[in-house]
Amino acid sequence: MSPILVALKRVIDYSVRVRIRPDGAGVVTEGVKMSLNPFDEIALEEALRIRERGQAGEVIAVSAGPADVQQQLRTALAMGADRAILVQTEQPLQPLQVAQALLALCRTHQPQLVILGKQAIDDDNGQTGQMLAALWERPQATFASKVELDPGQARVTREVDAGLEILEVQLPAVITTDLRLNEPRYVRLPEIMKARKKPLEIVTPASLGVGENGARVKVLKYEAPAPRARGVRVSSAAELVELLAQRGVL
Amino acid sequence: MSAAAGTAASAVLVVAEHAGGRLNQSTARCVSCAAQICAAAGGAPLDVAVLGAEVTAVAQAAAQLHGVRRVLTLVRPENAEALAAVWAPQLAALAQEYSHLLGPSTTFGKDLMPRAAALLGVAQISDVMAVQSAWRFRRPVYAGNAIVTVEAPSHSKLVATVRAASFAPAASDGHAAVEPRTQALSLPTHTRFVSRSEPMPGRPDLQTAARVVSGGRALASADNFQLLYRLADALGAAVGASRAAVDAGYVPNDLQVGQTGKIIAPELYIALGISGAIQHLTGIKDARTIVAINKDADAPIFEVADIGLVGDLFQIVPQLEQLIRARARH
Ligand SMILES: Cc1cc2nc3c(=O)[nH]c(=O)nc-3n(C[C@H](O)[C@H](O)[C@H](O)COP(=O)(O)OP(=O)(O)OC[C@H]3O[C@@H](n4cnc5c(N)ncnc54)[C@H](O)[C@@H]3O)c2cc1C
Ligand SMILES: Nc1ncnc2c1ncn2[C@@H]1O[C@H](COP(=O)(O)O)[C@@H](O)[C@H]1O
């Protein structure tokens, strides 16, 4: 049975209050907790459930980033991924380049599904899955909150601005996850031990045909958002309505 | 590959979002952003692309948007639903004549634009919140905890999504020409639209409402949300919610406000029993007046609230509703 590819990005943990570096060249990462992007944990969980239902072969976890990312890939293996591939690079890849790397892995592994997060919560780009689907010339079902797999196709419920939308896509296809798709499992200690023996392959972007992209977006500087003016406190509903009326908002 | 390669900004194309024969307001906001790019590029022209199966009314509405030179229509039965896999190749083909391709940062644009960018072989800039030049923009990252200034190379095309809440809608005082286009593209058939839920009837739309009343986990049940709906009715407001309230099933997903829900910019935002997690706050930072009602005086929501009221929402909300209805009667 064909495998499922899951793309996982290592990001600053969602609970960290991110601080800007004094030189404005980035955010502070020293001593900061790093985790799997929450949407990607959901992507992995969905892949594992599909495999556990007997509807897929291996679950292959892929991440692009520096050597440290091995730690998050070990977590993915402990959650239940069968093997992992690290696309190792010190220079962060942009979504189009990640999509190119994933495309090369799709050509090699012929997955029936590639599941990604709908966005990485560091750069908040929300592009990679759609870009991969374009390059691979396959269907995309973004922002999934439910995935039903049948032979040859998937029926995906998507969270869109109007509410919920249902699409049917032929396989292979690309799916990106929304928060309500599932609740990822916790990793148990014995699994962490077992995960050490699972295969983790390291490749380079160049070996996947990912070049220096001439169309790269340059980040010139990071700044803190403009703070809002200090507010006032009122002590009753009546006072609140009075103040709103004074300010002309009612 | 592109006519615009190697040149300065030549022209900007905005893709229209529409449903049920009506232009979505996100398009008018995108046009405002596009107009700033055109101005920064020394007066480049601005066109709007309308794809659909029947687009007469939508194209007319788009033609009235201030600053638009032409409305290009692509009418095909396959365009009845905005399937990214079907629309992206058509957009990419249209974009050959343009230096910039913009769409709104709604679920429509977030789905479609990266696919078009990849077909064009270029990067995308997501969630543009300010235009500094034709190639330089500001956008939020880390759930709005940081704002980055980014620059795209001027030798390739630029694809971007526009954070609609950051731009006022363009006025409807123009009269652009509508120009039907045809393309000899064969389109993929691997994706089939099945259904879409209908919005709740008789309620203002969360993304465009001038007033929004939002509830959090503290509401504790779907029934209790009725309290909030009554207040919203008294104010003529739309209803929103935190992720916790949506996850708990008190309200449907399309009411979620925040980093991974809707980004909104109402005149008045009232947060009831919402703690103010950064992922929620990023969705409301452009609201003009933020009111917070929370029983915890130290809740982070008070750090961004213009007016704070510490107390039990179950007592305060009915009082508020009465006071507002009483005012309306005078
Ligand atoms: C990747 C990711 C993305 C996310 N995206 C979003 C998003 O888009 N939008 C979003 O909202 N969240 C999002 N979240 C979740 C976010 O981190 C918070 O968990 C969530 O916003 C909390 O919702 P809440 O404020 O309703 O609940 P809580 O944090 O539990 O707050 C409830 C509040 O109600 C108050 N309260 C309780 N009883 C009363 C009462 N009787 N009267 C008055 N006040 C009362 C409490 O003091 C408390 O402050 C995201 C999280 C992650 C990890
Ligand atoms: N460096 C990366 N390595 C692996 N997967 C990634 C990487 N960057 C992005 N992705 C995947 O693409 C999704 C969307 O990311 P983005 O387009 O950067 O917001 C993420 O949720 C991941 O599933």
XYZ file of C-alpha atoms and ligand atoms in Angstrom:
656
model
C 0.000 0.000 0.000
C 1.304 3.444 -0.789
C 2.791 5.548 1.950
C 1.764 8.905 3.379
C 4.272 11.722 3.520
C 3.930 14.188 6.401
C 5.778 17.515 6.404
C 6.819 18.784 9.808
C 8.457 22.064 10.698
C 10.309 22.813 13.905
C 9.104 26.135 15.305
C 9.259 28.162 18.506
C 6.670 26.614 20.825
C 3.296 28.333 20.590
C 3.314 29.160 24.306
C 6.526 31.202 24.119
C 6.145 34.963 24.144
C 8.349 35.747 21.181
C 10.833 38.603 21.599
C 12.578 40.607 18.888
C 16.365 40.681 18.895
C 17.769 44.127 19.734
C 19.423 44.335 16.289
C 16.074 43.673 14.592
C 17.580 40.836 12.571
C 15.225 38.198 13.917
C 13.595 36.907 17.056
C 15.354 35.571 20.134
C 15.858 31.794 19.817
C 18.612 31.168 22.390
C 17.228 29.088 25.239
C 13.742 29.160 23.742
C 11.579 26.032 23.668
C 11.247 24.526 20.180
C 8.443 22.171 19.148
C 6.746 20.618 16.195
C 4.431 23.108 14.530
C 1.013 22.311 16.112
C -0.666 21.896 12.724
C 2.001 19.396 11.710
C 1.421 17.253 14.797
C -2.197 17.129 13.677
C -1.033 16.164 10.164
C 1.062 13.338 11.590
C -1.774 12.144 13.826
C -4.114 11.985 10.835
C -1.583 9.965 8.825
C -1.103 7.542 11.723
C -4.856 7.022 12.066
C -5.187 6.300 8.347
C -2.365 3.748 8.563
C -3.875 2.204 11.701
C -7.158 1.748 9.821
C -5.180 -0.244 7.266
C -5.586 2.364 4.545
C -1.929 3.269 4.058
C 1.545 1.785 4.102
C 4.367 3.612 5.801
C 4.104 7.047 7.338
C 7.189 9.036 6.377
C 7.982 12.179 8.380
C 9.906 14.883 6.509
C 11.414 18.066 7.847
C 13.715 20.675 6.366
C 15.987 22.589 8.664
C 19.214 22.493 10.673
C 20.671 19.353 12.325
C 18.753 20.113 15.541
C 15.530 19.214 13.769
C 16.460 15.550 14.338
C 15.068 16.009 17.827
C 11.591 16.849 16.491
C 11.836 14.048 13.933
C 12.570 11.631 16.798
C 9.385 12.904 18.442
C 7.517 12.187 15.207
C 8.999 8.671 15.147
C 7.991 8.188 18.770
C 4.447 9.255 17.896
C 4.426 6.430 15.360
C 5.984 7.533 12.061
C 7.808 4.611 10.419
C 10.770 6.605 9.260
C 12.025 10.120 8.903
C 13.868 12.200 6.366
C 15.768 15.322 7.333
C 16.480 17.759 4.523
C 19.405 19.344 6.287
C 20.203 22.992 5.682
C 21.479 25.838 7.810
C 19.943 28.390 5.437
C 16.182 28.351 6.115
C 14.175 27.255 3.088
C 11.228 29.324 1.886
C 7.878 27.664 1.134
C 8.534 27.280 -2.587
C 11.822 25.539 -1.857
C 10.248 23.257 0.757
C 7.606 22.419 -1.842
C 10.350 21.603 -4.357
C 12.058 19.302 -1.847
C 8.753 17.577 -1.070
C 8.056 17.214 -4.792
C 11.324 15.327 -5.242
C 10.398 13.043 -2.319
C 6.958 12.479 -3.862
C 8.606 11.341 -7.070
C 10.739 8.857 -5.114
C 8.184 7.548 -2.620
C 4.940 7.822 -4.633
C 2.707 8.618 -1.652
C -1.080 8.507 -1.926
C -1.301 11.539 0.333
C 0.961 14.311 1.496
C -0.332 15.929 4.673
C 1.007 19.291 5.833
C -0.077 21.918 8.324
C -2.149 24.787 7.009
C 0.490 27.179 8.291
C 3.729 27.219 10.203
C 3.134 29.405 13.254
C 6.519 31.135 12.992
C 6.390 32.762 9.554
C 2.599 32.322 9.228
C 3.008 31.887 5.464
C 0.406 29.228 4.759
C 1.810 28.395 1.320
C 3.772 25.167 1.203
C 0.960 22.633 0.691
C -0.670 24.605 -2.097
C 2.701 25.128 -3.798
C 3.513 21.425 -3.632
C 0.106 20.566 -5.109
C 0.776 22.981 -7.996
C 4.249 21.600 -8.744
C 3.029 18.007 -8.411
C -0.027 18.817 -10.560
C -2.272 17.107 -8.025
C -5.423 18.155 -6.121
C -5.265 20.137 -2.898
C -7.688 20.186 0.007
C -6.601 22.901 2.423
C -7.743 23.642 6.009
C -9.121 20.120 6.530
C -11.267 19.361 9.556
C -12.313 15.880 8.389
C -10.739 13.385 5.984
C -12.582 10.302 4.709
C -10.496 8.017 2.577
C -11.957 5.725 -0.073
C -10.083 3.696 -2.663
C -8.642 6.214 -5.089
C -10.151 9.329 -3.540
C -10.552 11.406 -0.415
C -13.577 13.330 0.782
C -12.334 16.315 2.742
C -14.301 18.756 4.883
C -12.619 22.156 4.877
C -12.952 25.054 7.304
C -13.601 28.080 5.103
C -14.811 31.609 5.852
C -18.385 30.654 4.958
C -18.369 27.644 7.285
C -17.658 24.132 6.063
C -16.996 23.028 2.507
C -16.693 19.467 1.207
C -14.429 18.513 -1.692
C -13.724 15.169 -3.321
C -10.202 14.787 -4.595
C -8.611 11.984 -6.555
C -5.478 10.454 -5.086
C -2.665 11.186 -4.850
C -3.517 14.504 -3.243
C -2.208 17.159 -0.886
C -4.087 17.927 2.321
C -3.373 20.725 4.806
C -4.725 20.473 8.324
C -6.841 22.774 10.434
C -6.925 22.629 14.220
C -10.089 20.637 14.617
C -9.076 17.678 12.442
C -7.975 15.596 15.442
C -6.198 15.704 18.767
C -2.645 14.375 18.502
C -1.695 11.514 20.822
C 0.799 11.826 23.625
C 4.143 10.139 23.247
C 4.876 7.412 25.791
C 8.332 6.624 27.124
C 8.716 3.121 25.597
C 7.963 4.629 22.224
C 10.709 7.187 22.670
C 13.139 4.322 23.254
C 11.859 2.406 20.239
C 12.054 5.522 18.064
C 15.839 5.596 18.465
C 16.046 2.496 16.328
C 13.817 3.756 13.539
C 15.541 4.995 10.367
C 16.306 8.692 10.039
C 17.831 9.552 6.690
C 19.654 12.818 6.109
C 19.698 14.405 2.660
C 20.660 17.811 1.317
C 18.399 20.254 -0.550
C 20.777 20.037 -3.510
C 20.355 16.248 -3.706
C 16.610 16.878 -4.097
C 17.184 19.410 -6.837
C 16.344 22.413 -4.690
C 18.400 25.306 -5.934
C 19.054 28.765 -4.646
C 15.805 30.368 -5.629
C 16.236 33.667 -7.471
C 12.751 34.686 -6.393
C 13.528 34.621 -2.680
C 11.816 37.138 -0.458
C 14.320 39.028 1.703
C 13.439 39.899 5.281
C 14.897 43.350 5.962
C 13.970 43.728 9.620
C 11.857 42.549 12.531
C 9.973 45.006 14.702
C 7.619 44.781 17.631
C 4.031 45.591 16.705
C 2.810 49.086 17.544
C 1.360 48.989 21.047
C -2.229 50.042 21.614
C -2.863 53.131 23.717
C -3.528 52.379 27.381
C -7.162 51.684 28.133
C -9.428 52.686 30.985
C -11.412 50.630 33.494
C -15.087 51.102 34.220
C -16.946 49.502 37.091
C -20.450 48.879 35.783
C -22.466 48.162 32.661
C -24.033 51.623 32.928
C -20.633 53.318 32.986
C -19.545 51.239 30.025
C -22.546 52.236 27.915
C -22.056 55.877 28.925
C -18.416 55.833 27.832
C -19.177 54.069 24.556
C -21.827 56.680 23.810
C -19.392 59.508 24.624
C -16.857 58.043 22.240
C -19.461 57.825 19.533
C -19.274 54.056 19.113
C -22.922 53.372 19.885
C 9.056 33.665 -19.139
C 7.095 36.796 -18.306
C 6.512 39.978 -20.215
C 7.290 41.894 -17.061
C 10.632 40.251 -16.394
C 13.434 42.723 -15.938
C 11.135 45.712 -15.925
C 9.853 47.909 -13.119
C 6.275 47.491 -11.953
C 4.156 47.375 -15.044
C 0.678 46.515 -13.866
C -1.211 45.032 -10.949
C -3.900 42.352 -11.214
C -6.316 41.657 -8.350
C -8.369 38.472 -8.340
C -11.960 39.057 -7.272
C -13.591 36.989 -4.533
C -17.303 36.499 -4.941
C -20.145 34.193 -4.005
C -23.819 34.052 -4.817
C -23.493 36.740 -7.488
C -22.011 39.248 -5.042
C -18.534 40.683 -4.845
C -16.926 40.003 -1.464
C -15.786 43.149 0.329
C -12.285 41.686 0.567
C -11.912 42.569 -3.121
C -12.491 46.288 -2.516
C -9.917 46.161 0.279
C -7.429 44.380 -1.978
C -7.989 47.044 -4.619
C -7.017 49.706 -2.038
C -3.765 47.887 -1.379
C -3.191 47.433 -5.112
C -3.781 51.157 -5.694
C -1.011 51.948 -3.217
C 1.352 49.652 -5.119
C 0.358 51.305 -8.399
C 1.013 54.738 -6.917
C 4.368 53.588 -5.509
C 5.234 52.344 -8.994
C 4.558 55.744 -10.514
C 1.023 55.202 -11.736
C 0.897 51.610 -12.938
C -2.534 50.411 -14.099
C -4.767 48.246 -11.916
C -7.010 45.509 -13.307
C -9.374 43.042 -11.652
C -9.882 39.443 -12.804
C -13.308 37.892 -12.294
C -13.541 34.131 -12.785
C -16.840 32.325 -12.635
C -19.628 30.608 -14.509
C -21.900 33.677 -14.450
C -20.202 36.935 -13.552
C -22.219 39.837 -14.967
C -23.237 41.393 -11.649
C -19.876 40.750 -10.005
C -17.958 42.237 -12.948
C -20.182 45.324 -12.824
C -19.495 45.753 -9.108
C -15.750 45.294 -9.664
C -15.824 47.840 -12.510
C -17.077 50.478 -10.078
C -14.177 50.105 -7.660
C -12.122 53.265 -7.491
C -8.850 53.097 -9.403
C -9.656 50.065 -11.537
C -8.733 50.375 -15.213
C -10.249 47.169 -16.607
C -12.154 44.154 -15.396
C -11.116 40.951 -17.157
C -13.657 38.151 -17.033
C -12.990 34.453 -17.547
C -16.337 32.697 -17.850
C -16.401 28.901 -17.989
C -18.729 26.345 -16.443
C -15.705 24.826 -14.671
C -15.284 28.139 -12.816
C -18.602 27.840 -10.975
C -16.773 27.093 -7.735
C -13.463 28.654 -6.761
C -11.414 25.460 -6.901
C -7.773 26.443 -6.557
C -6.590 23.650 -8.849
C -8.922 24.934 -11.575
C -8.525 28.678 -11.096
C -4.761 28.851 -10.478
C -3.628 27.915 -14.017
C -6.023 30.470 -15.522
C -4.781 33.166 -13.155
C -1.176 32.274 -13.840
C -1.849 32.647 -17.564
C -3.544 36.025 -17.075
C -0.700 37.146 -14.834
C 1.754 36.952 -17.741
C 0.823 40.553 -18.576
C 1.322 41.786 -15.007
C 4.121 42.440 -12.553
C 1.936 41.941 -9.464
C -0.828 39.457 -8.728
C -2.854 40.073 -5.563
C -5.640 38.253 -3.770
C -7.276 38.644 -0.375
C -5.956 36.841 2.672
C -9.294 35.108 3.198
C -9.631 31.325 2.972
C -10.394 31.880 -0.731
C -7.131 33.718 -1.374
C -5.048 31.628 1.015
C -6.100 28.525 -0.904
C -5.670 29.934 -4.388
C -2.741 32.365 -4.444
C 0.149 30.076 -3.393
C -0.921 27.632 -6.085
C -0.770 30.392 -8.682
C 2.595 31.579 -7.323
C 4.094 28.105 -7.629
C 2.834 27.816 -11.211
C 4.577 31.116 -11.923
C 7.697 29.818 -10.160
C 7.816 32.697 -7.690
C 7.574 33.206 -3.950
C 4.495 34.667 -2.316
C 4.241 37.383 0.297
C 1.374 36.493 2.633
C -0.774 38.941 4.602
C 0.505 42.296 3.343
C -0.477 44.880 5.957
C 1.367 47.919 4.592
C 2.913 48.941 1.276
C 6.331 50.641 1.478
C 7.209 50.441 -2.191
C 6.119 48.335 -5.130
C 8.418 45.565 -3.858
C 8.641 46.247 -0.144
C 5.927 45.443 2.358
C 5.192 44.929 6.016
C 3.521 41.776 7.278
C 2.855 40.082 10.631
C 4.651 36.910 11.738
C 4.570 34.868 14.970
C 0.840 35.491 15.387
C 1.425 39.228 15.169
C 4.128 39.212 17.865
C 6.490 40.638 15.276
C 6.126 42.674 12.123
C 8.630 42.080 9.351
C 9.584 44.309 6.478
C 10.093 42.113 3.422
C 11.351 42.791 -0.053
C 10.674 40.738 -3.143
C 13.070 40.836 -6.083
C 11.863 43.313 -8.704
C 13.132 41.091 -11.523
C 10.424 38.503 -11.008
C 6.682 38.641 -10.582
C 5.235 39.266 -7.198
C 2.321 37.280 -5.823
C 0.820 38.445 -2.545
C -2.177 38.025 -0.310
C -3.558 41.152 1.314
C -4.561 41.297 4.969
C -7.958 42.800 4.230
C -8.409 44.270 7.731
C -5.417 46.558 7.122
C -6.959 48.373 4.153
C -10.191 50.343 3.854
C -12.444 49.223 1.007
C -12.000 51.210 -2.228
C -14.954 53.475 -3.029
C -17.478 52.399 -5.659
C -17.356 55.513 -7.813
C -15.518 54.233 -10.882
C -16.595 52.910 -14.261
C -13.959 50.605 -15.693
C -14.425 48.676 -18.906
C -15.354 45.006 -18.654
C -13.318 42.868 -21.045
C -14.253 39.199 -21.555
C -11.227 36.945 -22.066
C -10.981 33.398 -23.327
C -8.188 30.925 -22.788
C -7.488 27.638 -24.511
C -6.372 25.933 -21.317
C -7.456 22.424 -20.468
C -8.293 22.309 -16.786
C -7.816 19.485 -14.275
C -10.844 17.375 -13.329
C -9.355 15.680 -10.271
C -11.147 17.932 -7.798
C -14.905 17.964 -7.310
C -16.912 20.442 -5.268
C -19.543 18.637 -3.167
C -21.170 21.182 -0.852
C -20.780 24.252 1.330
C -22.675 25.170 4.477
C -25.000 28.167 4.298
C -24.225 31.163 6.509
C -26.599 31.797 9.406
C -29.472 33.832 8.003
C -30.210 37.310 9.312
C -26.831 37.892 10.958
C -24.223 40.429 9.942
C -21.105 38.925 8.401
C -18.263 38.641 10.916
C -15.607 39.848 8.466
C -17.354 43.054 7.469
C -19.486 43.926 10.518
C -18.868 47.298 12.178
C -19.563 45.747 15.554
C -18.633 42.309 16.860
C -19.529 40.606 20.133
C -17.280 37.619 20.872
C -17.510 34.899 23.462
C -14.943 32.557 24.959
C -14.697 29.391 26.972
C -16.395 31.158 29.897
C -19.759 30.936 28.105
C -19.593 27.237 29.006
C -22.348 26.034 26.647
C -24.038 26.574 23.321
C -27.188 27.595 25.187
C -25.378 30.325 27.066
C -24.273 31.803 23.756
C -27.921 32.894 23.348
C -27.094 35.572 25.902
C -24.456 36.837 23.576
C -26.644 36.600 20.466
C -29.257 38.775 22.205
C -26.648 41.422 23.017
C -25.414 41.225 19.422
C -28.968 41.737 18.148
C -29.391 44.800 20.358
C -26.188 46.243 18.868
C -26.710 45.063 15.299
C -23.428 43.211 15.769
C -21.952 40.034 14.338
C -20.977 37.221 16.683
C -17.446 35.870 17.029
C -15.701 33.420 19.319
C -12.368 32.235 20.639
C -10.913 28.942 19.542
C -11.756 27.423 22.911
C -15.458 28.177 22.360
C -15.373 26.715 18.856
C -13.422 23.617 19.918
C -15.954 23.016 22.679
C -18.705 23.067 20.064
C -20.574 26.117 21.440
C -20.496 27.804 18.025
C -19.526 26.832 14.453
C -15.961 27.169 13.177
C -16.641 30.145 10.942
C -17.000 32.332 14.046
C -13.402 31.811 15.185
C -11.384 34.997 15.431
C -7.592 34.964 15.520
C -4.323 33.822 13.984
C -5.916 30.731 12.554
C -9.447 32.071 12.280
C -10.671 35.396 10.961
C -8.728 38.647 11.115
C -11.231 41.447 11.651
C -11.225 45.227 12.074
C -14.603 46.324 13.419
C -15.321 49.742 14.952
C -16.316 48.004 18.170
C -15.177 44.606 19.502
C -16.614 43.296 22.750
C -14.763 40.288 24.224
C -16.762 38.352 26.799
C -14.990 35.744 28.902
C -11.981 35.626 26.585
C -8.571 35.541 28.257
C -6.687 37.267 25.440
C -4.206 34.679 24.170
C -1.835 36.139 21.574
C -3.407 33.911 18.899
C -6.756 35.553 19.580
C -5.436 39.119 19.886
C -3.778 39.057 16.490
C -7.252 38.746 14.978
C -8.536 41.966 16.561
C -5.575 44.305 16.740
C -7.057 46.598 14.108
C -10.396 46.982 15.894
C -10.988 50.656 16.712
C -12.433 50.159 20.193
C -11.896 46.956 22.161
C -14.077 46.305 25.202
C -13.222 43.424 27.530
C -15.421 41.921 30.184
C -13.671 39.295 32.270
C -13.869 38.269 35.886
C -10.089 37.986 36.165
C -8.610 41.479 36.612
C -5.228 40.171 35.423
C -6.463 38.588 32.183
C -4.158 39.587 29.297
C -7.158 40.831 27.297
C -7.113 43.945 29.522
C -3.667 44.838 28.159
C -5.188 45.574 24.769
C -8.676 46.658 25.823
C -9.597 50.322 25.410
C -12.317 49.832 27.987
C -12.165 47.072 30.596
C -14.816 45.883 32.993
C -13.936 43.307 35.641
C -16.903 41.163 36.539
C -19.131 38.202 35.827
C -20.382 38.261 32.267
C -23.535 36.363 33.194
C -24.587 39.361 35.273
C -23.198 42.114 33.098
C -24.331 40.994 29.652
C -28.109 41.073 30.355
C -27.690 44.522 31.946
C -25.754 45.722 28.920
C -28.414 44.440 26.567
C -31.138 46.277 28.492
C -29.205 49.532 28.656
C -28.485 49.433 24.939
C -32.076 48.616 24.024
C -33.235 51.454 26.299
C -30.909 53.919 24.556
C -32.127 52.796 21.158
C -35.725 53.560 22.165
C -34.896 57.199 23.015
C -1.566 26.973 16.758
C -2.617 27.656 17.574
C -3.512 28.487 16.951
C -4.516 29.125 17.679
N -5.387 29.954 17.024
C -6.339 30.595 17.743
C -7.258 31.487 17.109
O -7.246 31.692 15.885
N -8.186 32.102 17.871
C -8.276 31.901 19.240
O -9.157 32.500 19.875
N -7.423 31.069 19.849
C -6.478 30.401 19.133
N -5.637 29.525 19.788
C -5.919 29.189 21.195
C -5.411 30.209 22.204
O -4.058 29.933 22.509
C -6.253 30.119 23.509
O -6.184 28.801 24.003
C -7.724 30.481 23.329
O -7.842 31.713 22.620
C -8.405 30.589 24.681
O -9.783 30.835 24.533
P -10.586 31.567 25.690
O -9.999 32.906 25.943
O -12.019 31.503 25.321
O -10.425 30.576 26.933
P -9.580 30.746 28.268
O -8.178 31.098 27.984
O -9.879 29.558 29.069
O -10.208 32.025 28.951
C -11.468 32.081 29.529
C -11.578 33.431 30.224
O -12.893 33.603 30.712
C -12.824 34.262 31.975
N -14.059 33.938 32.694
C -14.445 32.738 33.188
N -15.691 32.825 33.709
C -16.099 34.107 33.542
C -17.299 34.800 33.834
N -18.330 34.189 34.434
N -17.377 36.107 33.509
C -16.341 36.743 32.903
N -15.199 36.119 32.580
C -15.077 34.820 32.894
C -11.573 33.728 32.618
O -11.087 34.655 33.594
C -10.641 33.587 31.423
O -9.868 34.773 31.237
C -4.615 28.908 19.070
C -3.697 28.075 19.710
C -2.699 27.450 18.983
C -1.737 26.555 19.674
N 11.017 23.549 6.788
C 9.951 22.736 6.687
N 10.091 21.400 6.847
C 9.030 20.573 6.753
N 7.784 20.988 6.516
C 7.581 22.302 6.348
C 8.637 23.244 6.423
N 8.126 24.467 6.199
C 6.800 24.289 6.014
N 6.465 22.996 6.099
C 5.129 22.375 5.982
O 4.272 23.286 5.325
C 3.220 23.707 6.180
C 2.869 25.140 5.900
O 3.992 25.940 6.147
P 4.102 27.455 5.648
O 3.724 27.476 4.230
O 5.544 27.812 5.896
O 3.168 28.237 6.538
C 3.740 23.425 7.573
O 2.665 23.275 8.489
C 4.525 22.139 7.350
O 3.648 21.030 7.264
